[in-house]
Coordinates of C-alpha atoms and ligand atoms in Angstrom, one line a residue:
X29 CA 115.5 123.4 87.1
X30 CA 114.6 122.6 90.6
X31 CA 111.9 120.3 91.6
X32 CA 109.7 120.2 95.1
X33 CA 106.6 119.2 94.3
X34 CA 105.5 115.6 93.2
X35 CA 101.5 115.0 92.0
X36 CA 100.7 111.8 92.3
X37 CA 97.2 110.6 90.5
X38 CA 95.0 108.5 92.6
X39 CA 91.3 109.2 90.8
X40 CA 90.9 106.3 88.6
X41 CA 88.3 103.4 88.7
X42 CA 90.7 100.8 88.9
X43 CA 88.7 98.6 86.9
X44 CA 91.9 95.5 86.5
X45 CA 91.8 95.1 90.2
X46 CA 88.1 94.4 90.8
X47 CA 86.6 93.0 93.7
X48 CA 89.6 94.0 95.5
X49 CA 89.0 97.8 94.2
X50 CA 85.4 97.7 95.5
X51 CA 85.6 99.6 98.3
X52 CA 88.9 100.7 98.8
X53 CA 90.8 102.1 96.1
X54 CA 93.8 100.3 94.1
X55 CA 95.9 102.4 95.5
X56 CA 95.2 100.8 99.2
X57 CA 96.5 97.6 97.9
X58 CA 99.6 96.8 99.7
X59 CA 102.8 95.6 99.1
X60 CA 103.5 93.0 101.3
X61 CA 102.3 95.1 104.2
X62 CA 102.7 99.0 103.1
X63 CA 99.6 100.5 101.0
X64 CA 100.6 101.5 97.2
X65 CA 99.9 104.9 98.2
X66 CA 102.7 104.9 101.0
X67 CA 105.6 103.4 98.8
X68 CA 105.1 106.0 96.0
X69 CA 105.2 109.0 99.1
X70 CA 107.8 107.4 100.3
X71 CA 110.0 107.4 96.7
X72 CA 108.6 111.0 96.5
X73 CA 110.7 111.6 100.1
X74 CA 113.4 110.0 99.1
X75 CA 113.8 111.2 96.2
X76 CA 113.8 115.0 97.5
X77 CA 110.4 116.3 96.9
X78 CA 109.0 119.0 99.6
X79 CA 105.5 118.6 98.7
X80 CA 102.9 115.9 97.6
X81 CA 99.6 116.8 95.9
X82 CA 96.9 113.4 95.7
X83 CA 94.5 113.5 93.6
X84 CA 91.4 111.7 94.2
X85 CA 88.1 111.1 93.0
X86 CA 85.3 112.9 95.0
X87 CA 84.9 111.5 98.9
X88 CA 88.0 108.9 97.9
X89 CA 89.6 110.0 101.0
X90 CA 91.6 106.9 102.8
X91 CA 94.5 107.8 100.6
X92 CA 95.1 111.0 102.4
X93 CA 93.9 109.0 105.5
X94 CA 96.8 106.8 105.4
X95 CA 99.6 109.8 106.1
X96 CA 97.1 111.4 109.4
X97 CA 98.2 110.2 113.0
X98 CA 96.1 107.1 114.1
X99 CA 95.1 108.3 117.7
X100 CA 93.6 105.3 119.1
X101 CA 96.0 103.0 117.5
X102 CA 99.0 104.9 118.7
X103 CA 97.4 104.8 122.3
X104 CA 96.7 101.3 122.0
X105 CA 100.3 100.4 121.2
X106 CA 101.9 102.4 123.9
X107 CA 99.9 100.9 126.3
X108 CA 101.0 97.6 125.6
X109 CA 104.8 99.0 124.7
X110 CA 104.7 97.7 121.4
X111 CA 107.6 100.2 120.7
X112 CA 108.6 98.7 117.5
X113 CA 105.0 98.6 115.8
X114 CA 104.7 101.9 116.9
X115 CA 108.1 103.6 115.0
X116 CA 107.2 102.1 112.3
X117 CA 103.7 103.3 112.2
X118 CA 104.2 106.4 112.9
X119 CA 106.9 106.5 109.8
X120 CA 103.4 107.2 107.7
X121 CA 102.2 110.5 110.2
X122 CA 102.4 113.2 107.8
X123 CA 105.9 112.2 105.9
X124 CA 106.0 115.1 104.2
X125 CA 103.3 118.4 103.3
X126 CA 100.2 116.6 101.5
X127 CA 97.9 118.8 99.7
X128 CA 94.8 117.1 98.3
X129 CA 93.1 117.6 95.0
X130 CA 90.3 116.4 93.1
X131 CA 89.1 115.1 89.7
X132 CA 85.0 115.0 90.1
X133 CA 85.0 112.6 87.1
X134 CA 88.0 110.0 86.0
X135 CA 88.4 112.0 82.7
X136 CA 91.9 110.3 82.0
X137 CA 95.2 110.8 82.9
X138 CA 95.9 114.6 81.4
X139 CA 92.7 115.6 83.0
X140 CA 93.8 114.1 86.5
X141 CA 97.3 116.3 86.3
X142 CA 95.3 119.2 85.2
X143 CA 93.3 119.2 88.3
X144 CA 96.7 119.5 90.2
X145 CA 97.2 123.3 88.4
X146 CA 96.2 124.9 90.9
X147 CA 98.4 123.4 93.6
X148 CA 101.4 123.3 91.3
X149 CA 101.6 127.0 89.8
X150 CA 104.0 128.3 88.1
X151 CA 106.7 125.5 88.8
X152 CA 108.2 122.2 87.0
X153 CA 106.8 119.7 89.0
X154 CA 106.5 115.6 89.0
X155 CA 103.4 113.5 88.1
X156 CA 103.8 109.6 89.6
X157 CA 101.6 106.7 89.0
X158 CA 100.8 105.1 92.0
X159 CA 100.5 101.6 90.0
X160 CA 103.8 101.3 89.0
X161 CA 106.2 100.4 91.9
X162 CA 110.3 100.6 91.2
X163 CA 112.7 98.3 93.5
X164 CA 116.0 100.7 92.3
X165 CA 119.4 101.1 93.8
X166 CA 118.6 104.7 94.1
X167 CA 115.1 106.4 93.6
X168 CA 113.4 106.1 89.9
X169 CA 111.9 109.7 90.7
X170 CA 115.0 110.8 92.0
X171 CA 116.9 109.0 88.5
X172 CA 114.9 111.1 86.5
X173 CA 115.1 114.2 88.7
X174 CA 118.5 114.0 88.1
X175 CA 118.5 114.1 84.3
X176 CA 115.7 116.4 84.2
X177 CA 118.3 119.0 86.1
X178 CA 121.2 118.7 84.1
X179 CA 119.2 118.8 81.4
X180 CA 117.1 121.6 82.3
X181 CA 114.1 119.5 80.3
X182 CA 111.1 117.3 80.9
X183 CA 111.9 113.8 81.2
X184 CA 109.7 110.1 81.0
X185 CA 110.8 107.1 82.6
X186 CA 111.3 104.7 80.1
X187 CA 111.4 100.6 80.3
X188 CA 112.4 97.9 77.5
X189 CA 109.2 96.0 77.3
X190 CA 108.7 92.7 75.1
X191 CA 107.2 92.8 72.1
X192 CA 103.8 91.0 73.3
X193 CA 103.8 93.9 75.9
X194 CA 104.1 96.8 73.4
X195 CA 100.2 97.4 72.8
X196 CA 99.6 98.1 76.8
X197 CA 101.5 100.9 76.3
X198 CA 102.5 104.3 75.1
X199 CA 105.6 103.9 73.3
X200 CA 108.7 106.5 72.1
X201 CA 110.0 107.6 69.4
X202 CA 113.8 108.2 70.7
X203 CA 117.1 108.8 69.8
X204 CA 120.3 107.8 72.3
X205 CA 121.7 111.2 73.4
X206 CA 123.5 109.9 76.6
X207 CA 123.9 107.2 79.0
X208 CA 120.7 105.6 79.4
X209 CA 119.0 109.3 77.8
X210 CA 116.7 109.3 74.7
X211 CA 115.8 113.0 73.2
X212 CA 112.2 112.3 72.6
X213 CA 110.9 112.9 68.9
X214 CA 107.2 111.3 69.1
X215 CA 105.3 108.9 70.8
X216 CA 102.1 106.6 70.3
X217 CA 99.6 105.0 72.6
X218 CA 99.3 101.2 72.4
X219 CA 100.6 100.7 68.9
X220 CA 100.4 97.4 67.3
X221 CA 103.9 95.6 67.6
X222 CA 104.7 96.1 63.7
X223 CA 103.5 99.8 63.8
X224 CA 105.6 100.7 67.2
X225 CA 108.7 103.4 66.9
X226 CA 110.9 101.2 69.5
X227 CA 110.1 99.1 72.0
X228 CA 110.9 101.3 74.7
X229 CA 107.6 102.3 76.8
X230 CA 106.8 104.9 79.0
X231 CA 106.2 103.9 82.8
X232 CA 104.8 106.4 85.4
X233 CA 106.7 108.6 86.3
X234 CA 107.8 112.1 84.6
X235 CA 109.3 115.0 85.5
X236 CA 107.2 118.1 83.9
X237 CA 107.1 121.7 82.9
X238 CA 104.1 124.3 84.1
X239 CA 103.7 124.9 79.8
X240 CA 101.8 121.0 80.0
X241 CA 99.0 122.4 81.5
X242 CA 98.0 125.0 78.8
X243 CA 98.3 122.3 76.3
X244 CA 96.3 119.5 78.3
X245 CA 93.7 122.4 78.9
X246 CA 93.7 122.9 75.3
X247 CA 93.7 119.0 74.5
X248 CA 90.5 117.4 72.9
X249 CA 89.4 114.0 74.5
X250 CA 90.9 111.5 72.7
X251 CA 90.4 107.3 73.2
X252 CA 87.7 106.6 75.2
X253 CA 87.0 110.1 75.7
X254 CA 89.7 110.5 78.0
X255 CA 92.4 113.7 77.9
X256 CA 95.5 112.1 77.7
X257 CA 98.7 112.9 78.6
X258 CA 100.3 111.2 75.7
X259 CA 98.8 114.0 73.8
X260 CA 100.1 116.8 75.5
X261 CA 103.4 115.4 75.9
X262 CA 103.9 115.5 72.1
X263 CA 102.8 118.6 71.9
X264 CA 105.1 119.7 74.2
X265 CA 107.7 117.7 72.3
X266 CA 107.0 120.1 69.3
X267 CA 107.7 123.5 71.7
X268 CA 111.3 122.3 73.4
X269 CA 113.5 119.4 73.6
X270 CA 112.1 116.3 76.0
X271 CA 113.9 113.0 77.0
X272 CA 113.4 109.7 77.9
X273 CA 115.8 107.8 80.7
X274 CA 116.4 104.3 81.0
X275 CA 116.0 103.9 84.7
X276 CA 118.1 101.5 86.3
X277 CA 115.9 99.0 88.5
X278 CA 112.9 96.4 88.4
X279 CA 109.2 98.0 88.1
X280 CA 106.1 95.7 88.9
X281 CA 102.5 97.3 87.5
X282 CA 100.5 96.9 91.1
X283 CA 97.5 97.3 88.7
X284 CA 98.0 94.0 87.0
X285 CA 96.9 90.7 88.9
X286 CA 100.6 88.8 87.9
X287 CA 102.4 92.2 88.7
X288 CA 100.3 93.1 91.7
X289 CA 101.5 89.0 92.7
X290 CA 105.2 89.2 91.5
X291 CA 105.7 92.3 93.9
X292 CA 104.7 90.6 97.4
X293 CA 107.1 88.2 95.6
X294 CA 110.0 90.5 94.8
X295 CA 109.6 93.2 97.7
X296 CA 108.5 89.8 100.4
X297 CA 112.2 88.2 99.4
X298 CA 114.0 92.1 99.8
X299 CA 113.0 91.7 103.8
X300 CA 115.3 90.0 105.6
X301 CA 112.3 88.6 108.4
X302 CA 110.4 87.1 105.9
X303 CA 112.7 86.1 103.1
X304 CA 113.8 82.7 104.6
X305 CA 109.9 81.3 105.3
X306 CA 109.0 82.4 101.6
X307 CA 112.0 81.5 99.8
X308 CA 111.6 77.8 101.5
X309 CA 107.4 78.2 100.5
X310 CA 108.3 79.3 97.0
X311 CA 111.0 76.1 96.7
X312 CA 107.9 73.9 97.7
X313 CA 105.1 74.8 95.3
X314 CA 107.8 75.2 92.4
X315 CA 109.4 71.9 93.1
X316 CA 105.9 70.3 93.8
Ligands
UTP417 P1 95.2 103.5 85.2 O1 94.6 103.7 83.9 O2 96.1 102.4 85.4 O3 94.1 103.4 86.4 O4 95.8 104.9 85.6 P2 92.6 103.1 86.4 O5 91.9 103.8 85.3 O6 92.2 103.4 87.8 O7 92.7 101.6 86.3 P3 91.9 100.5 85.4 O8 92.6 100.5 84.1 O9 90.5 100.8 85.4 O10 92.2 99.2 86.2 C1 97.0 105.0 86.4 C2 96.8 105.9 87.6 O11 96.2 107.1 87.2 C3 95.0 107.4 88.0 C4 94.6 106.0 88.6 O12 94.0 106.2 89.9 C5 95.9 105.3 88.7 O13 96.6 105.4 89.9 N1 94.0 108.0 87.2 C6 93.6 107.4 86.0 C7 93.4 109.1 87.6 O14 93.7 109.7 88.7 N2 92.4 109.7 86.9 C8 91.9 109.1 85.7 O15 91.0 109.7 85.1 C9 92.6 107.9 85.3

């Protein structure tokens, strides 16, 4: 299978991240100085994908306004010949094709892919979770791209969480069928600890086959009223053979105050202008 296009969900509430989720969306929140929204194209890029479809909640717009040319900005800094500022904001002027989409009502997470049908068609296509961020020697989409290929299957991006962690997620039922590859045989949403089938969970990212979409349409709302993609996924799970892959790298959950904190941290320390000034700040309040 061959992948191009990437949908990445950008509709929800984001309810954890309130007030800073007020009035812009949690997906505006930067990492140290590049919005969620911009990292997760960027993976998409690098990771090989032609096309990007957002979806967004009705007038949630300054996502897609984040990848347009800024004009007046672009004049102001080639006035002053701030050269350098300039490259690198015009690294966010259309980086690749955008195509927007929309979910009039956050219905859950299998209702937000459905809303990218359209757009997609008839193709195997990616869905990414602009909350989860991945610091990975090579791309986590292009990690699973990979498997999904030579495996000519849908695949999850799966993570080894601690047991107190297990009930925030939806967790696999897998068993080992390569290096770092799990065939998929069932999976539950935010099982107790004693009731979960492993304690490998599912993060956001996942390579997917057009057939999802019949089976999200035909999903019934489920916790909280909300179509989930869980769901689907199993029932895809019954039709063919679906995996899991241990991707190699660190992920931090943006949509979590300690995770959204712990990735200034982590990506901050990555930049070799900045790391020096924090690693000494760090030293001082962890000494103090
Ligand atoms: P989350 O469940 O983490 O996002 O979904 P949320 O609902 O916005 O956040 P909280 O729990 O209230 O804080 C992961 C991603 O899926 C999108 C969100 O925008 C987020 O990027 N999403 C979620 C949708 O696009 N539509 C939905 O109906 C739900």
């Amino acid at each position: 299978m061959k992948v191009r296009k990437a949908v990445i969900l950008a509709a929800g509430m984001g309810t954890r991240m309130l007030p800073a989720s007020k009035v812009i969306s949690k997906e505006m929140l930067p990492v140290v100085d590049t919005p969620a929204i911009q990292v997760v194209v960027e993976e998409a890029v690098a990771s090989g994908i032609e096309e990007v479809i957002i979806v967004t909640s009705p007038g949630k717009t300054l996502v897609l306004d984040q990848f347009e040319k800024a004009m007046e900005l672009e004049h102001h800094l080639e006035a002053r010949g701030k050269g350098d500022i300039l490259s690198m904001l015009r690294k966010s002027n259309h980086p690749v094709k955008i195509t927007p989409a929309e979910q009039a009502e956050p219905l859950g997470l299998g209702h937000a892919v459905l809303q990218s049908r359209a757009a997609v068609g008839a193709e195997p296509f990616a869905v990414m979770l602009p909350d989860d961020i991945f610091d990975c020697p090579r791309a986590c989409l292009r990690q699973l791209l990979d498997a999904a290929e030579s495996n000519d299957a849908p695949v999850v991006a799966l993570l080894k969480v601690a047991r107190s962690e297990i009930s925030k997620y939806g967790i696999v039922d897998a068993k080992a069928a390569g290096e770092r590859l799990f065939e998929l045989r069932g999976m539950v949403e935010k099982p107790a600890p004693e009731k979960a089938p492993s304690d490998f969970a599912i993060m956001g990212r996942y390579v997917l086959t057009p057939e999802i979409f019949d089976l999200l349409a035909q999903g019934k709302p489920g916790a909280g009223g909300e179509i989930q993609l869980t769901d689907a996924l199993m029932a895809l799970a019954q039709r063919r053979r679906i995996f899991g892959y241990e991707f190699e790298g660190i992920r931090y959950d943006l949509g979590d105050r300690v995770g959204f904190i712990s990735a200034q941290v982590g990506f901050g320390l990555k930049r070799p202008e900045l790391a020096e000034r924090l690693r000494a700040y760090l030293r001082s309040v962890i000494c103090s």
